[in-house]
Short mmCIF file of C-alpha atoms and ligand atoms in Angstrom, two decimals:
data_model
loop_
_atom_site.label_atom_id
_atom_site.label_comp_id
_atom_site.label_asym_id
_atom_site.label_seq_id
_atom_site.Cartn_x
_atom_site.Cartn_y
_atom_site.Cartn_z
CA MET Q 1 3.61 -145.02 -93.51
CA SER Q 2 7.13 -144.78 -92.31
CA TYR Q 3 9.34 -141.85 -91.47
CA SER Q 4 13.10 -141.61 -91.42
CA LEU Q 5 14.87 -141.40 -88.11
CA ARG Q 6 16.18 -138.02 -89.19
CA SER Q 7 12.77 -136.47 -89.73
CA LYS Q 8 11.43 -138.05 -86.56
CA LEU Q 9 14.24 -136.66 -84.43
CA SER Q 10 14.14 -133.24 -86.11
CA ILE Q 11 10.37 -133.00 -85.71
CA SER Q 12 10.60 -133.89 -82.01
CA TYR Q 13 13.31 -131.32 -81.40
CA LEU Q 14 11.37 -128.69 -83.41
CA PHE Q 15 8.25 -129.45 -81.45
CA LEU Q 16 10.16 -129.07 -78.20
CA ALA Q 17 11.66 -125.76 -79.31
CA LEU Q 18 8.25 -124.44 -80.37
CA LEU Q 19 6.69 -125.59 -77.12
CA LEU Q 20 9.34 -123.87 -75.01
CA THR Q 21 9.16 -120.64 -77.02
CA GLY Q 22 5.38 -120.63 -76.85
CA LEU Q 23 5.56 -121.22 -73.13
CA LEU Q 24 7.99 -118.34 -72.76
CA ILE Q 25 5.69 -116.00 -74.70
CA VAL Q 26 2.69 -116.97 -72.59
CA MET Q 27 4.66 -116.58 -69.36
CA VAL Q 28 5.97 -113.15 -70.29
CA ASN Q 29 2.75 -111.79 -71.73
CA PHE Q 30 0.40 -113.01 -69.07
CA PHE Q 31 2.28 -113.36 -65.82
CA PHE Q 32 5.11 -110.94 -66.21
CA GLU Q 33 2.91 -108.26 -67.74
CA LYS Q 34 0.31 -108.65 -65.01
CA GLN Q 35 3.04 -108.15 -62.45
CA PHE Q 36 4.31 -105.18 -64.37
CA GLN Q 37 0.84 -103.57 -64.40
CA ASP Q 38 0.44 -104.04 -60.65
CA TYR Q 39 3.85 -102.53 -60.21
CA ARG Q 40 2.86 -99.53 -62.33
CA ILE Q 41 -0.36 -98.97 -60.35
CA LYS Q 42 1.59 -99.06 -57.08
CA GLN Q 43 4.21 -96.80 -58.56
CA ILE Q 44 1.63 -94.18 -59.50
CA GLN Q 45 0.22 -94.19 -55.96
CA GLN Q 46 3.67 -93.90 -54.48
CA ASN Q 47 4.61 -91.14 -56.89
CA ASN Q 48 1.49 -89.20 -55.91
CA GLN Q 49 2.38 -89.54 -52.23
CA GLU Q 50 5.86 -88.27 -52.95
CA ILE Q 51 4.48 -85.23 -54.77
CA VAL Q 52 2.14 -84.50 -51.88
CA SER Q 53 4.96 -84.61 -49.33
CA ALA Q 54 7.22 -82.50 -51.58
CA LEU Q 55 4.39 -79.93 -51.74
CA ALA Q 56 4.06 -79.93 -47.96
CA GLN Q 57 7.70 -78.88 -47.81
CA GLN Q 58 6.80 -75.73 -49.75
CA PHE Q 59 4.25 -74.53 -47.21
CA SER Q 60 5.37 -72.32 -44.38
CA ALA Q 61 3.41 -72.91 -41.17
CA GLU Q 62 4.60 -69.61 -39.70
CA THR Q 63 3.38 -67.37 -42.49
CA GLY Q 64 0.65 -69.72 -43.77
CA THR Q 65 1.83 -69.15 -47.33
CA TRP Q 66 3.08 -71.29 -50.22
CA ALA Q 67 6.47 -70.85 -51.85
CA GLU Q 68 4.77 -70.52 -55.21
CA PRO Q 69 7.83 -70.71 -57.54
CA TYR Q 70 8.77 -74.06 -55.97
CA VAL Q 71 5.19 -75.30 -56.15
CA GLU Q 72 5.26 -74.44 -59.82
CA SER Q 73 8.48 -76.34 -60.42
CA ILE Q 74 7.01 -79.40 -58.66
CA GLY Q 75 3.91 -79.05 -60.86
CA ILE Q 76 5.97 -78.81 -64.04
CA HIS Q 77 8.09 -81.78 -63.01
CA ALA Q 78 4.91 -83.79 -62.35
CA LEU Q 79 3.57 -82.73 -65.73
CA GLU Q 80 6.66 -84.18 -67.36
CA GLN Q 81 5.81 -87.50 -65.72
CA GLY Q 82 2.27 -87.37 -67.07
CA LEU Q 83 0.58 -86.09 -63.89
CA ILE Q 84 -1.75 -83.10 -64.01
CA LEU Q 85 -1.52 -81.22 -60.74
CA LYS Q 86 -3.84 -78.67 -59.18
CA ILE Q 87 -3.05 -77.23 -55.77
CA SER Q 88 -5.51 -75.19 -53.74
CA ASP Q 89 -4.85 -73.65 -50.34
CA ALA Q 90 -6.91 -74.20 -47.17
CA GLY Q 91 -9.27 -71.54 -48.25
CA GLY Q 92 -9.87 -73.13 -51.68
CA ARG Q 93 -7.82 -70.57 -53.63
CA VAL Q 94 -5.92 -72.15 -56.50
CA VAL Q 95 -2.16 -71.90 -55.89
CA TRP Q 96 -1.09 -73.58 -59.11
CA ASP Q 97 -2.98 -75.42 -61.86
CA ALA Q 98 -1.36 -77.35 -64.66
CA THR Q 99 -4.30 -76.73 -66.97
CA VAL Q 100 -3.88 -73.03 -66.42
CA HIS Q 101 -0.13 -73.31 -66.83
CA ASN Q 102 -0.35 -75.18 -70.18
CA ASN Q 103 -3.72 -76.65 -71.02
CA GLY Q 104 -2.69 -77.72 -74.51
CA LEU Q 105 0.17 -79.82 -73.18
CA CYS Q 106 -2.13 -81.51 -70.65
CA ILE Q 107 -4.63 -82.54 -73.28
CA GLN Q 108 -1.90 -83.66 -75.66
CA MET Q 109 -0.34 -85.76 -72.90
CA ILE Q 110 -3.54 -87.50 -71.94
CA ASN Q 111 -4.20 -88.26 -75.62
CA HIS Q 112 -0.70 -89.61 -76.10
CA MET Q 113 -1.06 -91.94 -73.15
CA SER Q 114 -4.44 -93.06 -74.33
CA SER Q 115 -2.99 -93.94 -77.73
CA ASN Q 116 -0.01 -95.71 -76.05
CA MET Q 117 -2.43 -97.83 -74.08
CA MET Q 118 -4.63 -98.54 -77.10
CA THR Q 119 -1.71 -99.82 -79.18
CA ARG Q 120 -0.72 -102.23 -76.43
CA TYR Q 121 -4.16 -103.10 -75.06
CA PRO Q 122 -6.89 -102.40 -77.62
CA ASP Q 123 -9.59 -103.37 -75.11
CA PHE Q 124 -8.19 -101.31 -72.28
CA GLU Q 125 -10.87 -99.69 -70.21
CA GLY Q 126 -9.12 -96.72 -68.77
CA GLY Q 127 -9.32 -93.02 -68.94
CA TYR Q 128 -8.57 -89.78 -67.23
CA MET Q 129 -8.81 -90.07 -63.43
CA GLU Q 130 -8.24 -87.73 -60.56
CA SER Q 131 -7.26 -88.34 -56.92
CA SER Q 132 -7.34 -85.68 -54.24
CA TYR Q 133 -4.88 -85.59 -51.36
CA ALA Q 134 -4.88 -83.37 -48.30
CA VAL Q 135 -1.52 -81.60 -47.89
CA ARG Q 136 -0.55 -81.34 -44.24
CA LYS Q 137 2.34 -79.72 -42.44
CA GLY Q 138 2.41 -81.43 -39.06
CA ASP Q 139 -1.18 -81.05 -37.79
CA LEU Q 140 -1.82 -78.06 -39.94
CA PHE Q 141 -4.04 -78.43 -43.04
CA ALA Q 142 -2.19 -76.63 -45.81
CA GLY Q 143 -4.46 -77.29 -48.72
CA THR Q 144 -5.51 -79.86 -51.33
CA ALA Q 145 -3.54 -81.43 -54.17
CA ARG Q 146 -5.59 -82.90 -56.98
CA ILE Q 147 -3.59 -85.15 -59.24
CA GLY Q 148 -5.01 -86.15 -62.59
CA TYR Q 149 -3.59 -88.99 -64.63
CA TYR Q 150 -4.46 -91.65 -67.11
CA GLY Q 151 -5.55 -94.62 -65.04
CA PRO Q 152 -5.77 -97.09 -63.52
CA PHE Q 153 -2.23 -97.16 -64.93
CA PHE Q 154 -0.43 -96.08 -68.02
CA LEU Q 155 2.64 -97.09 -69.92
CA SER Q 156 5.19 -94.51 -70.84
CA ASP Q 157 7.10 -94.67 -74.12
CA ASN Q 158 9.99 -96.27 -72.20
CA ASP Q 159 7.73 -98.93 -70.74
CA LEU Q 160 6.35 -99.75 -74.16
CA ALA Q 161 9.84 -99.94 -75.63
CA PHE Q 162 10.89 -102.27 -72.79
CA ILE Q 163 7.99 -104.65 -73.40
CA SER Q 164 8.49 -104.76 -77.14
CA THR Q 165 12.26 -105.39 -76.72
CA LEU Q 166 11.36 -108.25 -74.41
CA ASN Q 167 9.03 -109.74 -77.00
CA ARG Q 168 11.57 -109.30 -79.77
CA MET Q 169 14.12 -111.13 -77.65
CA ILE Q 170 11.72 -114.02 -77.14
CA VAL Q 171 11.18 -114.24 -80.89
CA ILE Q 172 14.97 -114.29 -81.42
CA ILE Q 173 15.36 -116.97 -78.72
CA GLY Q 174 12.62 -118.96 -80.44
CA LEU Q 175 14.31 -118.70 -83.83
CA VAL Q 176 17.68 -119.70 -82.39
CA ALA Q 177 16.00 -122.66 -80.64
CA LEU Q 178 14.35 -123.74 -83.90
CA ILE Q 179 17.61 -123.60 -85.84
CA ALA Q 180 19.42 -125.41 -83.00
CA ALA Q 181 16.69 -128.08 -83.04
CA LEU Q 182 17.12 -128.63 -86.77
CA ILE Q 183 20.91 -128.84 -86.51
CA LEU Q 184 20.76 -131.08 -83.45
CA GLY Q 185 18.22 -133.35 -85.14
CA ALA Q 186 20.42 -133.67 -88.20
CA VAL Q 187 23.62 -134.31 -86.19
CA MET Q 188 22.05 -136.81 -83.79
CA SER Q 189 20.29 -138.71 -86.53
CA ARG Q 190 23.42 -138.87 -88.65
CA ARG Q 191 25.33 -140.36 -85.69
CA MET Q 192 22.65 -143.00 -85.25
CA ILE Q 193 21.89 -143.60 -88.91
CA LYS Q 194 25.45 -144.52 -89.85
CA PRO Q 195 25.78 -147.65 -87.71
CA LEU Q 196 22.11 -148.47 -88.27
CA SER Q 197 22.35 -148.41 -92.03
CA ARG Q 198 25.55 -150.43 -91.76
CA ALA Q 199 23.60 -152.96 -89.68
CA VAL Q 200 20.84 -153.01 -92.29
CA SER Q 201 23.29 -153.67 -95.12
CA ALA Q 202 25.13 -156.31 -93.06
CA ALA Q 203 21.83 -158.07 -92.33
CA GLY Q 204 21.05 -157.89 -96.05
CA GLU Q 205 24.40 -159.47 -96.88
CA ILE Q 206 23.75 -162.22 -94.37
CA SER Q 207 20.35 -162.92 -95.89
CA ARG Q 208 22.04 -163.24 -99.28
CA GLY Q 209 24.43 -165.80 -97.83
CA TYR Q 210 27.57 -163.71 -97.37
CA TYR Q 211 28.61 -164.28 -93.78
CA GLY Q 212 32.09 -162.78 -93.95
CA GLY Q 213 31.27 -159.10 -93.30
CA ARG Q 214 31.27 -157.62 -89.81
CA ILE Q 215 30.03 -154.25 -88.60
CA THR Q 216 33.02 -152.28 -87.35
CA GLU Q 217 31.35 -148.87 -86.89
CA LYS Q 218 31.60 -147.76 -83.29
CA SER Q 219 28.69 -146.19 -81.47
CA ASP Q 220 28.09 -144.91 -77.96
CA THR Q 221 24.38 -145.71 -78.05
CA ARG Q 222 23.79 -148.84 -76.01
CA GLU Q 223 20.95 -150.21 -78.15
CA ILE Q 224 22.98 -149.71 -81.31
CA ILE Q 225 25.95 -151.51 -79.75
CA GLN Q 226 23.60 -154.35 -78.82
CA LEU Q 227 22.15 -154.46 -82.33
CA THR Q 228 25.52 -154.47 -84.09
CA SER Q 229 26.94 -157.10 -81.77
CA ALA Q 230 23.81 -159.23 -82.24
CA ILE Q 231 24.22 -159.02 -86.01
CA ASN Q 232 27.93 -159.74 -85.79
CA GLY Q 233 27.14 -162.71 -83.55
CA LEU Q 234 24.55 -163.91 -86.04
CA ALA Q 235 27.03 -163.68 -88.90
CA GLU Q 236 29.64 -165.47 -86.78
CA SER Q 237 27.40 -168.38 -85.89
CA LEU Q 238 26.02 -168.68 -89.43
CA GLN Q 239 29.59 -168.74 -90.70
CA THR Q 240 30.51 -171.47 -88.24
CA GLN Q 241 27.39 -173.43 -89.13
CA GLU Q 242 28.16 -173.06 -92.79
CA GLY Q 243 31.72 -174.30 -92.17
CA LEU Q 244 30.44 -177.25 -90.16
CA ARG Q 245 27.92 -178.12 -92.83
CA LYS Q 246 30.52 -178.04 -95.58
CA ARG Q 247 32.92 -180.12 -93.54
CA LEU Q 248 30.24 -182.62 -92.64
CA THR Q 249 29.29 -183.06 -96.28
CA SER Q 250 32.86 -183.65 -97.35
CA ASP Q 251 33.50 -185.95 -94.36
CA VAL Q 252 30.43 -188.00 -95.20
CA ALA Q 253 31.39 -188.24 -98.85
CA HIS Q 254 34.86 -189.31 -97.80
CA GLU Q 255 33.54 -191.94 -95.40
CA LEU Q 256 31.12 -193.40 -97.94
CA ARG Q 257 33.59 -193.50 -100.78
CA THR Q 258 35.75 -196.41 -99.47
CA PRO Q 259 32.99 -198.96 -98.75
CA LEU Q 260 31.11 -197.98 -101.92
CA ALA Q 261 34.25 -198.32 -104.05
CA THR Q 262 34.93 -201.74 -102.51
CA LEU Q 263 31.34 -202.83 -103.14
CA GLN Q 264 31.44 -201.52 -106.69
CA SER Q 265 34.68 -203.30 -107.61
CA HIS Q 266 33.51 -206.56 -106.01
CA MET Q 267 30.17 -206.40 -107.82
CA GLU Q 268 31.83 -205.56 -111.16
CA ALA Q 269 34.27 -208.41 -110.76
CA MET Q 270 31.40 -210.80 -110.08
CA ILE Q 271 29.27 -209.46 -112.96
CA ASP Q 272 32.23 -209.72 -115.35
CA GLY Q 273 32.72 -213.30 -114.21
CA ILE Q 274 36.21 -212.58 -112.85
CA TRP Q 275 34.99 -213.65 -109.42
CA GLU Q 276 32.66 -216.40 -108.48
CA PRO Q 277 29.75 -214.97 -106.46
CA ASP Q 278 30.47 -217.46 -103.69
CA SER Q 279 29.29 -217.02 -100.14
CA GLU Q 280 32.62 -215.63 -98.93
CA ARG Q 281 32.60 -212.82 -101.53
CA LEU Q 282 28.94 -212.09 -100.88
CA LYS Q 283 29.69 -212.01 -97.15
CA SER Q 284 32.40 -209.46 -97.72
CA CYS Q 285 29.99 -207.33 -99.75
CA HIS Q 286 27.43 -207.74 -97.01
CA GLU Q 287 29.97 -206.47 -94.46
CA GLU Q 288 30.56 -203.36 -96.51
CA ILE Q 289 26.80 -202.77 -96.68
CA ILE Q 290 26.62 -203.16 -92.91
CA ARG Q 291 29.43 -200.62 -92.59
CA ILE Q 292 27.52 -198.18 -94.76
CA SER Q 293 24.30 -198.58 -92.87
CA ARG Q 294 26.12 -198.23 -89.55
CA LEU Q 295 27.65 -195.03 -90.84
CA VAL Q 296 24.24 -193.76 -91.84
CA GLY Q 297 22.95 -194.65 -88.38
CA ASP Q 298 25.85 -192.79 -86.78
CA LEU Q 299 25.19 -189.79 -88.99
CA GLU Q 300 21.63 -189.75 -87.81
CA LYS Q 301 22.85 -189.75 -84.22
CA LEU Q 302 25.32 -187.02 -84.96
CA ALA Q 303 22.61 -184.90 -86.56
CA ARG Q 304 20.59 -185.32 -83.41
CA PHE Q 305 23.38 -184.34 -81.06
CA GLU Q 306 25.40 -181.81 -82.93
CA GLY Q 307 24.77 -178.21 -83.83
CA GLU Q 308 21.42 -176.53 -83.62
CA ASN Q 309 19.48 -179.75 -83.18
CA LEU Q 310 20.76 -180.32 -79.71
CA ARG Q 311 18.06 -179.25 -77.28
CA LEU Q 312 18.64 -179.91 -73.64
CA ASP Q 313 15.85 -181.13 -71.44
CA LYS Q 314 17.31 -180.34 -68.06
CA SER Q 315 16.32 -181.77 -64.72
CA VAL Q 316 18.02 -182.31 -61.40
CA PHE Q 317 19.23 -185.88 -60.96
CA ASP Q 318 21.87 -187.94 -59.17
CA VAL Q 319 24.81 -188.68 -61.50
CA ARG Q 320 26.09 -191.43 -59.20
CA GLU Q 321 22.76 -193.22 -59.36
CA LEU Q 322 22.72 -192.87 -63.18
CA ALA Q 323 26.24 -194.34 -63.33
CA GLY Q 324 25.02 -197.27 -61.22
CA SER Q 325 22.15 -198.08 -63.53
CA ILE Q 326 24.37 -197.81 -66.63
CA LYS Q 327 26.77 -200.26 -64.97
CA ILE Q 328 23.92 -202.73 -64.48
CA ASN Q 329 22.89 -202.38 -68.14
CA MET Q 330 26.40 -202.83 -69.50
CA GLU Q 331 27.63 -205.43 -67.04
CA ALA Q 332 26.80 -208.39 -69.29
CA GLU Q 333 28.95 -207.04 -72.17
CA PHE Q 334 31.87 -206.44 -69.82
CA LEU Q 335 31.50 -209.91 -68.27
CA GLN Q 336 31.42 -211.47 -71.71
CA LYS Q 337 34.73 -209.86 -72.65
CA GLY Q 338 36.23 -210.52 -69.25
CA VAL Q 339 36.78 -206.83 -68.41
CA HIS Q 340 36.11 -205.65 -64.87
CA LEU Q 341 33.82 -202.63 -64.52
CA SER Q 342 33.62 -200.61 -61.31
CA VAL Q 343 31.74 -197.43 -60.36
CA GLN Q 344 32.95 -195.02 -57.68
CA GLY Q 345 31.84 -191.82 -56.02
CA ASP Q 346 29.16 -190.39 -53.75
CA SER Q 347 25.70 -189.30 -54.58
CA THR Q 348 26.04 -186.09 -56.67
CA SER Q 349 23.15 -184.07 -57.98
CA VAL Q 350 23.36 -182.00 -61.14
CA LEU Q 351 21.06 -179.91 -63.31
CA ALA Q 352 21.48 -181.42 -66.77
CA ASP Q 353 19.84 -183.48 -69.50
CA ARG Q 354 19.74 -186.98 -67.97
CA ASP Q 355 19.40 -188.91 -71.25
CA LYS Q 356 22.25 -187.05 -72.89
CA ILE Q 357 24.60 -187.43 -69.91
CA SER Q 358 23.68 -191.11 -69.96
CA GLN Q 359 24.65 -191.22 -73.67
CA VAL Q 360 28.01 -189.62 -72.78
CA MET Q 361 28.77 -192.31 -70.17
CA ILE Q 362 27.63 -195.12 -72.46
CA ASN Q 363 29.85 -193.88 -75.32
CA LEU Q 364 32.88 -193.56 -73.05
CA LEU Q 365 32.29 -196.98 -71.45
CA SER Q 366 31.74 -198.67 -74.84
CA ASN Q 367 35.02 -197.18 -76.12
CA ALA Q 368 36.82 -198.28 -72.95
CA LEU Q 369 35.41 -201.80 -73.36
CA LYS Q 370 36.25 -201.85 -77.07
CA PHE Q 371 39.89 -200.93 -76.55
CA THR Q 372 40.53 -202.98 -73.40
CA ASP Q 373 41.56 -206.60 -73.59
CA GLU Q 374 40.40 -209.45 -71.43
CA GLY Q 375 41.54 -209.12 -67.85
CA GLY Q 376 41.65 -205.32 -68.02
CA LYS Q 377 39.80 -202.88 -65.83
CA VAL Q 378 37.44 -199.99 -66.55
CA ASP Q 379 36.50 -197.50 -63.86
CA LEU Q 380 33.70 -194.96 -63.89
CA ALA Q 381 34.04 -192.28 -61.19
CA VAL Q 382 31.80 -189.39 -60.19
CA GLU Q 383 33.19 -186.44 -58.23
CA GLN Q 384 32.09 -183.00 -57.21
CA GLY Q 385 34.02 -179.79 -56.62
CA GLN Q 386 34.01 -176.04 -57.29
CA GLY Q 387 30.52 -176.04 -58.72
CA GLN Q 388 31.47 -178.73 -61.21
CA VAL Q 389 30.63 -182.37 -61.57
CA LEU Q 390 33.50 -184.54 -62.81
CA ILE Q 391 32.85 -187.82 -64.57
CA THR Q 392 35.94 -189.88 -65.37
CA VAL Q 393 36.18 -193.09 -67.32
CA SER Q 394 39.56 -194.76 -67.07
CA ASP Q 395 40.69 -198.02 -68.59
CA THR Q 396 43.76 -200.18 -68.67
CA GLY Q 397 43.39 -200.71 -72.42
CA ALA Q 398 45.34 -200.00 -75.59
CA GLY Q 399 45.82 -196.28 -75.04
CA ILE Q 400 45.99 -193.55 -77.66
CA SER Q 401 49.17 -192.24 -79.28
CA GLU Q 402 50.28 -188.66 -78.73
CA GLU Q 403 49.58 -187.77 -82.38
CA ASP Q 404 46.05 -189.08 -82.22
CA LEU Q 405 45.10 -187.71 -78.83
CA PRO Q 406 44.36 -184.13 -79.96
CA HIS Q 407 42.03 -185.36 -82.72
CA ILE Q 408 39.97 -188.11 -81.18
CA PHE Q 409 37.04 -185.78 -80.43
CA GLU Q 410 36.78 -184.82 -84.09
CA ARG Q 411 34.10 -186.42 -86.19
CA PHE Q 412 35.09 -189.52 -88.15
CA TYR Q 413 38.51 -189.52 -86.57
CA ARG Q 414 39.82 -192.98 -85.81
CA ALA Q 415 43.23 -193.70 -84.48
CA ASP Q 416 44.64 -196.54 -86.51
CA PRO Q 417 41.76 -197.04 -88.95
CA SER Q 418 42.75 -200.60 -89.76
CA ARG Q 419 42.35 -201.62 -86.15
CA ASN Q 420 39.08 -199.75 -86.03
CA ARG Q 421 37.77 -201.52 -89.05
CA LEU Q 422 37.71 -204.57 -86.87
CA THR Q 423 36.31 -202.83 -83.82
CA GLY Q 424 33.72 -201.28 -86.07
CA GLY Q 425 33.79 -197.63 -85.02
CA SER Q 426 33.08 -194.82 -87.42
CA GLY Q 427 34.70 -192.14 -85.28
CA ILE Q 428 31.54 -190.45 -84.14
CA GLY Q 429 31.11 -191.56 -80.52
CA LEU Q 430 33.51 -189.01 -79.04
CA ALA Q 431 32.25 -186.22 -81.30
CA ILE Q 432 28.81 -186.82 -79.82
CA VAL Q 433 30.28 -186.81 -76.29
CA LYS Q 434 31.94 -183.48 -76.98
CA ALA Q 435 28.82 -181.93 -78.49
CA ILE Q 436 26.67 -182.95 -75.51
CA VAL Q 437 29.16 -181.79 -72.89
CA GLU Q 438 29.76 -178.45 -74.58
CA ALA Q 439 26.04 -177.87 -74.89
CA HIS Q 440 25.95 -178.20 -71.10
CA GLY Q 441 28.65 -175.54 -70.84
CA GLY Q 442 31.19 -178.17 -69.83
CA ALA Q 443 34.46 -179.52 -71.24
CA VAL Q 444 35.95 -182.85 -72.24
CA SER Q 445 39.57 -183.93 -72.02
CA ALA Q 446 41.55 -187.10 -72.43
CA GLU Q 447 44.89 -188.40 -71.20
CA SER Q 448 46.41 -191.57 -72.43
CA GLU Q 449 49.54 -193.62 -72.78
CA ILE Q 450 49.99 -196.29 -75.37
CA GLY Q 451 49.80 -199.72 -73.84
CA LYS Q 452 48.85 -198.43 -70.37
CA GLY Q 453 45.33 -197.10 -70.80
CA SER Q 454 43.30 -193.94 -71.17
CA ARG Q 455 41.37 -191.60 -68.96
CA PHE Q 456 38.51 -189.44 -70.22
CA THR Q 457 37.33 -186.56 -68.03
CA ILE Q 458 34.04 -184.75 -68.38
CA LYS Q 459 33.33 -181.54 -66.47
CA VAL Q 460 29.87 -180.06 -66.36
CA PRO Q 461 28.63 -177.19 -64.20
CA GLU Q 462 26.53 -178.40 -61.30
CA ARG Q 463 23.95 -175.59 -61.58
CA PRO Q 464 24.44 -173.77 -64.87
CA GLU Q 465 23.63 -170.06 -64.43
CA GLU Q 466 21.93 -169.89 -67.76
CA ASP Q 467 21.08 -172.35 -70.44
CA THR Q 468 23.57 -171.89 -73.27
CA ARG Q 469 21.26 -173.57 -75.76
CA ARG Q 470 17.95 -171.99 -74.78
P1 ADP L 501 34.67 -194.92 -82.65
O1 ADP L 501 33.28 -195.04 -83.10
O2 ADP L 501 35.65 -195.23 -83.71
O3 ADP L 501 34.96 -195.53 -81.35
P2 ADP L 501 35.07 -192.49 -81.21
O4 ADP L 501 34.81 -191.11 -81.61
O5 ADP L 501 34.32 -193.04 -80.06
O6 ADP L 501 34.85 -193.36 -82.50
O7 ADP L 501 36.60 -192.60 -80.92
C1 ADP L 501 37.53 -192.07 -81.79
C2 ADP L 501 38.83 -192.79 -81.68
O8 ADP L 501 39.44 -192.54 -80.43
C3 ADP L 501 38.67 -194.27 -81.72
O9 ADP L 501 38.66 -194.75 -83.04
C4 ADP L 501 39.89 -194.75 -80.99
O10 ADP L 501 41.00 -194.81 -81.86
C5 ADP L 501 40.16 -193.69 -79.98
N1 ADP L 501 39.63 -194.04 -78.64
C6 ADP L 501 38.52 -193.67 -78.08
N2 ADP L 501 38.37 -194.17 -76.84
C7 ADP L 501 39.46 -194.91 -76.60
C8 ADP L 501 39.93 -195.69 -75.49
N3 ADP L 501 39.21 -195.78 -74.36
N4 ADP L 501 41.11 -196.31 -75.62
C9 ADP L 501 41.81 -196.19 -76.75
N5 ADP L 501 41.45 -195.50 -77.82
C10 ADP L 501 40.30 -194.87 -77.75
#
């Protein structure tokens, strides 16, 4: 079961809005209302005290009498607040009694409060209560005030209106929050969905073999930026791979065509009896076959070193020591041709693939030997500096022309093919060198002058921060 991003986001926001509103309702109804009730209870007590002290004001200590009209007005005022007052003097004579004043109103009031309380709190256990207070003027006992009310507390119409307004406001807040959650969910998901669905369709295009498209939609979500740039990177590298593959195929076809055409025409001439199949002709055919099989061998090598197949097996080793052992291995060939080979430099350690670096040096030295005549010199030097290891192979050989120099690292490129036919190269050695060095995060370069010699420089990082090829 899968859900769209939009519904997921909207549901989470809705849930959050509901949770907050619910929390608000609980807070208001339980905690706030509890506080409010306590406040009302205290208020009733305080109100009663105030009435008692206002009554004391109406007693004259000199004459020992009550100012009855004022007592009555206090009683009526209290009645308006829902308090039923009865004042007796020190002797127990009733000065003023609300039930005598207006009994009907008293009963009606108590009933009204009871129904107020029942609507708000159906289980409220309250009822009519009375508290008696002694009214004193200084040390003199003036009488007793009995105050009856609906207790332990009661809510007036105003109080009830206040509480229900509060609840209505919470409901409105809740509704607004819900609508905001829905809108926010829709807006946020749309902002995320657009680049995501673009990424999905781009990935689909890639899987169908169209590598040209790129995702251009901008986003400010980090993960989406990472996703789109990963997909763009994927398309980029697939496109490059595709280009390389096409070029390789056409290069190979091109390389095979010449020897095959030669073989074919020679064979046809011999079959048709135009040529005698003598040993010289057969030898020439044999040479072409050798050329083809060498090419196939080189292609195999190239496949191993180029592109995705190149996996580096890194270890720390001494490049100078490696150069020394390569010198020993190749010395015989150099001696045979009469070319002097020297190795220079101090012990230099590097984190790299030893076999592949060895292949690089062998290729460069073989080229140097191939293009250097008897009496010439080839020098292999190892240096270190700025976190890089420099390997240079210089020779005093034929040199490379300015036109050829920029291309020699390309596959199948041979300067002066006729000369190379003799030297037997297929133009792959330097392509392999380049592939290996670049896989190490390094760079290759060459300088040369016709007739004076060439110098090939390899730079590889001493301690690569991260493996560029996994
Ligand atoms: P090849 O198998 O033909 O040697 P490479 O890729 O090794 O192929 O070299 C490509 C071309 O670069 C060679 O054919 C040659 O023309 C030129 N080249 C390479 N190294 C040297 C050198 N040391 N001196 C002169 N020319 C060279």
